[in-house]
Tab-separated table of C-alpha atoms and ligand atoms in Angstrom:
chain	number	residue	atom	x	y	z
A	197	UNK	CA	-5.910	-12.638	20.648
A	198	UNK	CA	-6.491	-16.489	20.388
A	199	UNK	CA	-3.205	-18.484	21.454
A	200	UNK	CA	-3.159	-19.745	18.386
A	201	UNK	CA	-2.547	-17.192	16.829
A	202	UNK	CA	-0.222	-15.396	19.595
A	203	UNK	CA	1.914	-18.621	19.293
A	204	UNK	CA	2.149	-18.258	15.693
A	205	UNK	CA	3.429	-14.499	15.809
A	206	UNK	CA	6.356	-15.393	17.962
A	207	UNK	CA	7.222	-18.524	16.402
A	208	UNK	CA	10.785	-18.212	14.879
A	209	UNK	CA	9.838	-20.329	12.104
A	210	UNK	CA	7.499	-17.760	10.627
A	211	UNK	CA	8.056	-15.320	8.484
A	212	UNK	CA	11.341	-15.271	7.938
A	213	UNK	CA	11.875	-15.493	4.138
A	214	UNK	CA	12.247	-11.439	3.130
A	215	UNK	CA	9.220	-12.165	0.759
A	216	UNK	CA	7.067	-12.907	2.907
A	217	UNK	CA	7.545	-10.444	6.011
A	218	UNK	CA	5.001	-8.143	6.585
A	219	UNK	CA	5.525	-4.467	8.402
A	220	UNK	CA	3.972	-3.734	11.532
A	221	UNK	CA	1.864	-6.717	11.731
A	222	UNK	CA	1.280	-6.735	15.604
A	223	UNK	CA	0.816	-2.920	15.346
A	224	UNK	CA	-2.247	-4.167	12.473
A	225	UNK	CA	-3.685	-6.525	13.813
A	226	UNK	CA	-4.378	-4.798	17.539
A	227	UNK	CA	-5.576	-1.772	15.189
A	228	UNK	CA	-8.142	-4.196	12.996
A	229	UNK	CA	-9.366	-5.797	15.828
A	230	UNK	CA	-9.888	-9.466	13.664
A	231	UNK	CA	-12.292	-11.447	15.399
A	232	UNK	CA	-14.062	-14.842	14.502
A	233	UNK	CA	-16.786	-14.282	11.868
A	234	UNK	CA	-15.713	-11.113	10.848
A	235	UNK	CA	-15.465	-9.597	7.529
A	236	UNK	CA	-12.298	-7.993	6.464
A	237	UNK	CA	-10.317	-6.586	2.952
A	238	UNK	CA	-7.171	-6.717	2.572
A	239	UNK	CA	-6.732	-4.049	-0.598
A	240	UNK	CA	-2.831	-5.218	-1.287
A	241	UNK	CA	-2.667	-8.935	-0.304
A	242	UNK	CA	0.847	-9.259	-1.930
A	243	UNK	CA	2.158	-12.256	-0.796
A	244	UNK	CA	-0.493	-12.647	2.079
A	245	UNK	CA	1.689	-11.715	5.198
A	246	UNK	CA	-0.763	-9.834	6.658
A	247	UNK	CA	-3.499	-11.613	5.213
A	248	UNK	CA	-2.782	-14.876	6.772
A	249	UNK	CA	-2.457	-13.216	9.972
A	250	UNK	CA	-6.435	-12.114	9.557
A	251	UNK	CA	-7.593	-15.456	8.468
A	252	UNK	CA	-6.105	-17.103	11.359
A	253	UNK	CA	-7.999	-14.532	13.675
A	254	UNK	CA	-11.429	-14.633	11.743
A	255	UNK	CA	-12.230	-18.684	12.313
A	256	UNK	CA	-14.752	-19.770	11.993
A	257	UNK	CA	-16.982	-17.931	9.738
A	258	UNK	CA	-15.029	-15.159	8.895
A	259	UNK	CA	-13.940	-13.888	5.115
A	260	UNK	CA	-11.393	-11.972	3.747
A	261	UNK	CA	-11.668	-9.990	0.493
A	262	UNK	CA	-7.896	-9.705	-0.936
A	263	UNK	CA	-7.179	-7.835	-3.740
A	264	UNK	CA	-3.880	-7.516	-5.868
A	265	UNK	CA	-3.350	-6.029	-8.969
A	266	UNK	CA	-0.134	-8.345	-9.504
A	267	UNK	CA	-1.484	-11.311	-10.619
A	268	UNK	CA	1.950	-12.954	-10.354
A	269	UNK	CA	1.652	-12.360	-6.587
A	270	UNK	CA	-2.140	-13.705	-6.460
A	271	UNK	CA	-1.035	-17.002	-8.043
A	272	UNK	CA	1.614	-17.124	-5.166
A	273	UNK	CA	-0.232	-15.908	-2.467
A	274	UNK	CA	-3.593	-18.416	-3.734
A	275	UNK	CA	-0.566	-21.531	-3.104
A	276	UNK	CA	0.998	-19.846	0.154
A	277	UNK	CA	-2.802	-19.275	1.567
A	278	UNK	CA	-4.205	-22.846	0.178
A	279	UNK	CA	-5.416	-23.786	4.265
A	280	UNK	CA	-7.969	-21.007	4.074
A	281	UNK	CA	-9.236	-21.101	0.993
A	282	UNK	CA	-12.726	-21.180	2.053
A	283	UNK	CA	-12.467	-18.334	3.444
A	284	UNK	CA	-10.640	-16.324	1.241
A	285	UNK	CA	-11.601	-14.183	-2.440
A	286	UNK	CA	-8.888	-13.497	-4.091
A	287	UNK	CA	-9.341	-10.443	-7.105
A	288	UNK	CA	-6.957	-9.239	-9.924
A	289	UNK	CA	-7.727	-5.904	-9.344
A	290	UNK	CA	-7.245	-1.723	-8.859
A	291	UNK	CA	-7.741	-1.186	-4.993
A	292	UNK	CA	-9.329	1.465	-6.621
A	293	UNK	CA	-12.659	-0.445	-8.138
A	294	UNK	CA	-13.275	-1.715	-4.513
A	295	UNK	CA	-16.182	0.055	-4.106
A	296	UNK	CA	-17.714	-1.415	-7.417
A	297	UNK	CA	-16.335	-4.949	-5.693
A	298	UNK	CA	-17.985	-4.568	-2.339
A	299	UNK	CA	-21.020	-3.529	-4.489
A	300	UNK	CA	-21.242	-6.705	-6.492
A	301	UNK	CA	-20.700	-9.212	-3.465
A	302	UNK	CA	-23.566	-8.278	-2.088
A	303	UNK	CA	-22.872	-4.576	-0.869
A	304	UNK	CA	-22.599	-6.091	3.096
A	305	UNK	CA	-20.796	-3.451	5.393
A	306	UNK	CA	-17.023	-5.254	5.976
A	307	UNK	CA	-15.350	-5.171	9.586
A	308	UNK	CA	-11.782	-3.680	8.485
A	309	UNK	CA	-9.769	-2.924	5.153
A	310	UNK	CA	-6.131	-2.803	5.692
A	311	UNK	CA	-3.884	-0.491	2.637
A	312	UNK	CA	-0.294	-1.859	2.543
A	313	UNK	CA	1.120	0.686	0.090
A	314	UNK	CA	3.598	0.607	-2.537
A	315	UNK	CA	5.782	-2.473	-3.755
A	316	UNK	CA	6.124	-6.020	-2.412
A	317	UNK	CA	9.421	-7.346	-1.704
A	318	UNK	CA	9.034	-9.870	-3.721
A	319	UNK	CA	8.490	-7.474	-6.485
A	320	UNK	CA	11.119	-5.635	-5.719
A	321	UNK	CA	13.697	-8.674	-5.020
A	322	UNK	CA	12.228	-9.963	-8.670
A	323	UNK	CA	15.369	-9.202	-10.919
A	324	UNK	CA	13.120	-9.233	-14.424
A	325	UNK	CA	10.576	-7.012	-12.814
A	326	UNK	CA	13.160	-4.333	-12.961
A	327	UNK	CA	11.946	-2.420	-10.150
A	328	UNK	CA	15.320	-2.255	-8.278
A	329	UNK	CA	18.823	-0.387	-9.862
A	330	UNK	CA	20.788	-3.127	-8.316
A	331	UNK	CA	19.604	-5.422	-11.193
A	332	UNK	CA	20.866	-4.503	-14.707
A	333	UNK	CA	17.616	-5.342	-16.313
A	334	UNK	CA	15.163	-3.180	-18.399
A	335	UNK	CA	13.465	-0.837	-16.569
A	336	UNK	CA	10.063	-2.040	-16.339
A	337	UNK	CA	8.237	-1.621	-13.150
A	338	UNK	CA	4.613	-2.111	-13.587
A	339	UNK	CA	2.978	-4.061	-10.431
A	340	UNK	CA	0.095	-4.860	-12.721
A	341	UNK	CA	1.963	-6.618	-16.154
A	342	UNK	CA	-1.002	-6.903	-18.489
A	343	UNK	CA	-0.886	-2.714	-18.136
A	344	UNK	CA	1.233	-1.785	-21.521
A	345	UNK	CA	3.257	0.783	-20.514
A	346	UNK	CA	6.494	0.592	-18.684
A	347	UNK	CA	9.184	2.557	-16.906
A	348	UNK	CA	11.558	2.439	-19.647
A	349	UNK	CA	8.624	4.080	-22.239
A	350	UNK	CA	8.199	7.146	-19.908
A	351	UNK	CA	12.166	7.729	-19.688
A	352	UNK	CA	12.133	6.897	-23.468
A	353	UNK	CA	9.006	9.222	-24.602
A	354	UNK	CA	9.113	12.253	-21.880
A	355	UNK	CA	10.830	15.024	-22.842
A	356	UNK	CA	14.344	15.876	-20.586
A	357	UNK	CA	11.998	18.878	-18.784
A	358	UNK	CA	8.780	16.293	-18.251
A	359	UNK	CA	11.491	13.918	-17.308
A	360	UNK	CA	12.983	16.186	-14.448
A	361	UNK	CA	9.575	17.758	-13.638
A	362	UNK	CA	8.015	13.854	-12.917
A	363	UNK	CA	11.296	13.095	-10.552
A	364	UNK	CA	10.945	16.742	-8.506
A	365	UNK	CA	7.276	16.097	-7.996
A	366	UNK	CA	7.142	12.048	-7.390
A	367	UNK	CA	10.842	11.554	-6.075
A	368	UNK	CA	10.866	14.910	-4.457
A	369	UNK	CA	14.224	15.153	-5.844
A	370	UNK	CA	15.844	18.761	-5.878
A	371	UNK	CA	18.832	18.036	-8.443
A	372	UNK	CA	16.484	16.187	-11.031
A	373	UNK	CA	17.344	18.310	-13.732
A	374	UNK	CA	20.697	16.596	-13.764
A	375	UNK	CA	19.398	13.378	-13.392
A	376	UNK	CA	18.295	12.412	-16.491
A	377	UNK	CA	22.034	13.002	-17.875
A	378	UNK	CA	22.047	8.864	-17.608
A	379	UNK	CA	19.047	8.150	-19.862
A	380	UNK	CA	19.770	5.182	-21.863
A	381	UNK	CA	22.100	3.651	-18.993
A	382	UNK	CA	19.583	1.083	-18.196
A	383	UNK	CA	20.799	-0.786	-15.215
A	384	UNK	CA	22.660	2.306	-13.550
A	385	UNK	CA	21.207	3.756	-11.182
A	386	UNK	CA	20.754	7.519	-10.975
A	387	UNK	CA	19.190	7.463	-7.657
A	388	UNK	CA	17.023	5.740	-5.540
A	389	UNK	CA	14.321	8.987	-5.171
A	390	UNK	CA	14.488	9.186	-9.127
A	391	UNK	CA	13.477	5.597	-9.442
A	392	UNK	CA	10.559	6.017	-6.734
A	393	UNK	CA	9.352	8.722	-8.975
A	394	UNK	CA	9.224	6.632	-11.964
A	395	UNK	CA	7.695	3.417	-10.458
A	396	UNK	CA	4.675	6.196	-8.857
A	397	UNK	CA	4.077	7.670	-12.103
A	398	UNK	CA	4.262	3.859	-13.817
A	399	UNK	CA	1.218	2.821	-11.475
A	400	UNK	CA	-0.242	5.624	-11.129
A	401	UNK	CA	0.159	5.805	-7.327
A	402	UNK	CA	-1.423	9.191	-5.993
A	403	UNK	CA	-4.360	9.351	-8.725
A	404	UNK	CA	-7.481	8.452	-7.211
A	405	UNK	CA	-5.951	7.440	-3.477
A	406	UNK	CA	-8.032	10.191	-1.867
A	407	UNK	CA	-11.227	9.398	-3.429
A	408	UNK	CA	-10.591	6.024	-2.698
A	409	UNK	CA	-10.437	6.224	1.288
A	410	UNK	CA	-13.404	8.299	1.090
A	411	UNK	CA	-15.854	5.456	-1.075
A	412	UNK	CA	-14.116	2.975	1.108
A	413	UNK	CA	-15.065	4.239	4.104
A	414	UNK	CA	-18.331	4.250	3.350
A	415	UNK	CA	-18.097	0.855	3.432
A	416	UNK	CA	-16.915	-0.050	6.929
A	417	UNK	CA	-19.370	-0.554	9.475
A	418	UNK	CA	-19.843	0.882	12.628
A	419	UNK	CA	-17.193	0.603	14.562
A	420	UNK	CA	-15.043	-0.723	11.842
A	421	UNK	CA	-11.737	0.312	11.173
A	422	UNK	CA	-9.227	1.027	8.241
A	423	UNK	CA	-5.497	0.317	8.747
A	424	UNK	CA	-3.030	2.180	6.173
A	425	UNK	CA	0.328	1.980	5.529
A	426	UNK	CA	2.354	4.499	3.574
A	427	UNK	CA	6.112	4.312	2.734
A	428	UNK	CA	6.792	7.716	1.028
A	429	UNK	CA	5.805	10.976	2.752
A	430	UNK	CA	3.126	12.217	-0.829
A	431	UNK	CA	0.980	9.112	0.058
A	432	UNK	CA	1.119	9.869	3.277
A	433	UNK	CA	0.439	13.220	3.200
A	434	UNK	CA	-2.891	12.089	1.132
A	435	UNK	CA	-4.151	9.710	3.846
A	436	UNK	CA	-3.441	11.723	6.518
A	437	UNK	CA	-5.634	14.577	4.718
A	438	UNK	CA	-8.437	12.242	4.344
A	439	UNK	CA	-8.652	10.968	7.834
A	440	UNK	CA	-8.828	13.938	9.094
A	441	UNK	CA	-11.435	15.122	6.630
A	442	UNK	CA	-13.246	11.953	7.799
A	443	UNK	CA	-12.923	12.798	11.388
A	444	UNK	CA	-14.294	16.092	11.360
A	445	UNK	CA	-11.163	17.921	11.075
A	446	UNK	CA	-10.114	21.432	9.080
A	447	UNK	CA	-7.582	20.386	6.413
A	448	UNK	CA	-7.330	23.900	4.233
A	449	UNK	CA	-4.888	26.315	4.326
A	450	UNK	CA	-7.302	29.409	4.628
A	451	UNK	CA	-7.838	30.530	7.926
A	452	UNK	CA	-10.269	29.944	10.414
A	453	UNK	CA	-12.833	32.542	9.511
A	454	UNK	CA	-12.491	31.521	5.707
A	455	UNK	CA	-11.979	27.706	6.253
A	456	UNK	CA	-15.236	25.672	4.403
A	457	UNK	CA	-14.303	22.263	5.559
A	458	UNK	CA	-17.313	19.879	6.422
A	459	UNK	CA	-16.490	19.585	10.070
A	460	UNK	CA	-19.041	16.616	9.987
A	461	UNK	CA	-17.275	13.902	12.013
A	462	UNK	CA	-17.858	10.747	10.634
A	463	UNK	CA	-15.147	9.166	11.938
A	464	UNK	CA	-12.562	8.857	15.152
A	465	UNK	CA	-9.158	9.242	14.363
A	466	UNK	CA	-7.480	5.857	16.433
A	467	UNK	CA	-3.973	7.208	15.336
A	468	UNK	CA	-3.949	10.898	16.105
A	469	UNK	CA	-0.281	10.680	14.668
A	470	UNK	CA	1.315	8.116	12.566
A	471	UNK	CA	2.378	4.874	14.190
A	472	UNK	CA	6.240	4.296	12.787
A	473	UNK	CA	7.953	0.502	13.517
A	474	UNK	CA	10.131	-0.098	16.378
A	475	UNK	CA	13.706	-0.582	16.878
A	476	UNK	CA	13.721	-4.349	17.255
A	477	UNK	CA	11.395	-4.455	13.868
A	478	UNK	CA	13.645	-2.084	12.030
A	479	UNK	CA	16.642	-4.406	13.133
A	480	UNK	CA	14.954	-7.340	11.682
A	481	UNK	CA	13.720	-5.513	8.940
A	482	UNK	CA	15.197	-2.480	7.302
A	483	UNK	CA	12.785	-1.841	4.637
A	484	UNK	CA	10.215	-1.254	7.295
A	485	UNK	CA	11.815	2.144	7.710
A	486	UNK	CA	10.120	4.592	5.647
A	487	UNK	CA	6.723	3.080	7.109
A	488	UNK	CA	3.610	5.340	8.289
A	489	UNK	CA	0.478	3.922	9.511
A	490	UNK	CA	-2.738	5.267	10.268
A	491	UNK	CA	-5.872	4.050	11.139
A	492	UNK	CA	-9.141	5.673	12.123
A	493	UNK	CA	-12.515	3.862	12.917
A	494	UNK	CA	-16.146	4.707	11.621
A	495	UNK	CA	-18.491	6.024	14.210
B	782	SAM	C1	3.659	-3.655	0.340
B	782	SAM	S1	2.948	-4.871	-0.646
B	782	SAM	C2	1.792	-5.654	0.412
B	782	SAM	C3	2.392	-6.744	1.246
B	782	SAM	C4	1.369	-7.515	2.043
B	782	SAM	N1	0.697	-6.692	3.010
B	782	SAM	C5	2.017	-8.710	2.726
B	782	SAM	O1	1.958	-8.765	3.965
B	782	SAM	O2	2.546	-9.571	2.033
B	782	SAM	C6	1.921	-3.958	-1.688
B	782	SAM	C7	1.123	-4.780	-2.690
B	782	SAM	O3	0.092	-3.936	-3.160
B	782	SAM	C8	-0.093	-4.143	-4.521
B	782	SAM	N2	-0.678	-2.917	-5.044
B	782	SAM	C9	-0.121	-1.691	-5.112
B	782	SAM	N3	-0.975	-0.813	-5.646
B	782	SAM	C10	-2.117	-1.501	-5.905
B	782	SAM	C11	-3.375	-1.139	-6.464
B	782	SAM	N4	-3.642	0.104	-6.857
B	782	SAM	N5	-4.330	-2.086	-6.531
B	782	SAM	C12	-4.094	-3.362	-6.116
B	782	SAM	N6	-2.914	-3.759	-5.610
B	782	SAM	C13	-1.938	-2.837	-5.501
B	782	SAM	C14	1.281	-4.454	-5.055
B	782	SAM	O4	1.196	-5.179	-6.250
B	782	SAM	C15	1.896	-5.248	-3.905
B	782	SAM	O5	1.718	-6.617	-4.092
């Protein structure tokens, strides 16, 4: 690591504000192995904690690809990341097009691509984005607002049993047949597993993550690595399924003598087992707790 940089991640003035702190960042940056002139994505630049991290490690020369599909957070982060602009692309965008975005600029193999899951803290400390039941505020909950529908429609147009059927599956909530007795209560909570499943099914969450880290991949070059970080244990489940897949491993249920897997290893897993955050990062960060991260590295 440059000293520059190793100053900057022990400097007390940085990072502090709750918006801007990202999880694990010394854990992701040893994993992505930034170096100058390298080519990185990062697929959820939120508010660029992470991301600035990376561009400080890739001068001179290097470029960072960072997506968002909040475009309230790119206009932030495009202000907050202003000193690197030259090397920085910011995209309104679905993680999930990346491969039709590494296509159009030129289809070059990229160095890393770092997955930072789930909701910002800004987003979620945004009162009128209604992602959080300590607000009294609509229930709205879209990362991407040009999308048209919202949290409120679903608990407005799903019937009670689609209703409780969506929070079992996505909140992994075992009494959700009960919770749906305070539909129309916008503002109270009912709990905070009920509102995970609604903000999943809102963005779509799980659709198309598996199939992502596999076009992805094929991306990365030699020796390149992806970082990514889940918060809830479905998405986690999915990436950990995937890397393994990659990396040659079974990942049915059948047994041995049945199993059909690939067992082509395309990949080394660099995190046989998640990676979770410390003590002292937990301390200074709380919402850091549900976080998984996994990272494997093409061969
Ligand atoms: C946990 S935050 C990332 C924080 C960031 N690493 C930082 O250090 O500031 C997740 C971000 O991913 C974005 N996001 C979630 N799903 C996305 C998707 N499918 N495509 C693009 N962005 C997505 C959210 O809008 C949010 O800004």
């Amino acid at each position: 690591m440059r000293a520059a940089a190793r100053k900057n991640m022990t400097d007390p003035q940085r990072n502090t504000d709750p918006e801007h702190v990202p999880v694990m960042p010394k854990e992701v940056l040893e994993l992505l192995q930034c170096k100058p002139g390298g080519i990185f994505v990062d697929a959820t630049i939120g508010l660029g904690g992470h991301a600035r991290e990376i561009l400080e490690r890739i001068q001179p020369g290097g470029q960072l690809i960072g997506i968002d599909r909040d475009k309230e957070s790119l206009e932030k982060v495009e202000g907050l990341l202003k000193p690197f602009a030259g090397s920085l692309r910011l995209l309104h965008e679905n993680y999930k097009n990346l491969p039709l975005i590494l296509n159009n600029l030129a289809g070059k193999p990229v160095d890393g691509i770092l997955l930072d899951l789930g909701v910002s803290s800004y987003q979620l400390l945004s009162p009128e984005r209604g992602f959080s039941f300590q607000s009294d505020v609509m229930l709205d909950m879209r990362m991407d607002r040009t999308q048209q529908w919202t949290a409120a429609d679903l608990v407005n147009k799903l019937s009670e049993a689609e209703l409780a059927d969506l929070i079992y599956r996505y909140g992994e909530e075992r009494l959700s047949r009960r919770v749906f007795k305070v539909r129309g209560h916008q503002g109270i909570h009912p709990a905070t597993r009920t509102f995970q499943a609604l903000r999943i099914a809102v963005n779509e969450e799980l659709e198309g993550l598996d199939e992502f880290l596999t076009e992805a991949f094929g991306f990365l070059k030699s020796g390149g690595r992806m970082v990514v970080i889940a918060f809830h244990s479905l998405e986690d489940r999915i990436v950990k399924k995937a890397f393994r897949r990659l990396a040659g491993q079974c990942v049915c249920d059948a047994p041995p003598e049945l199993c059909t897997c690939p067992r082509q290893a395309l990949a080394n897993l660099v995190t046989p087992r998640p990676m979770t955050p410390g003590p002292e990062e937990l301390a200074a960060n709380p919402r850091a707790r549900s976080a998984r991260l996994r990272s494997l590295e093409r061969i």
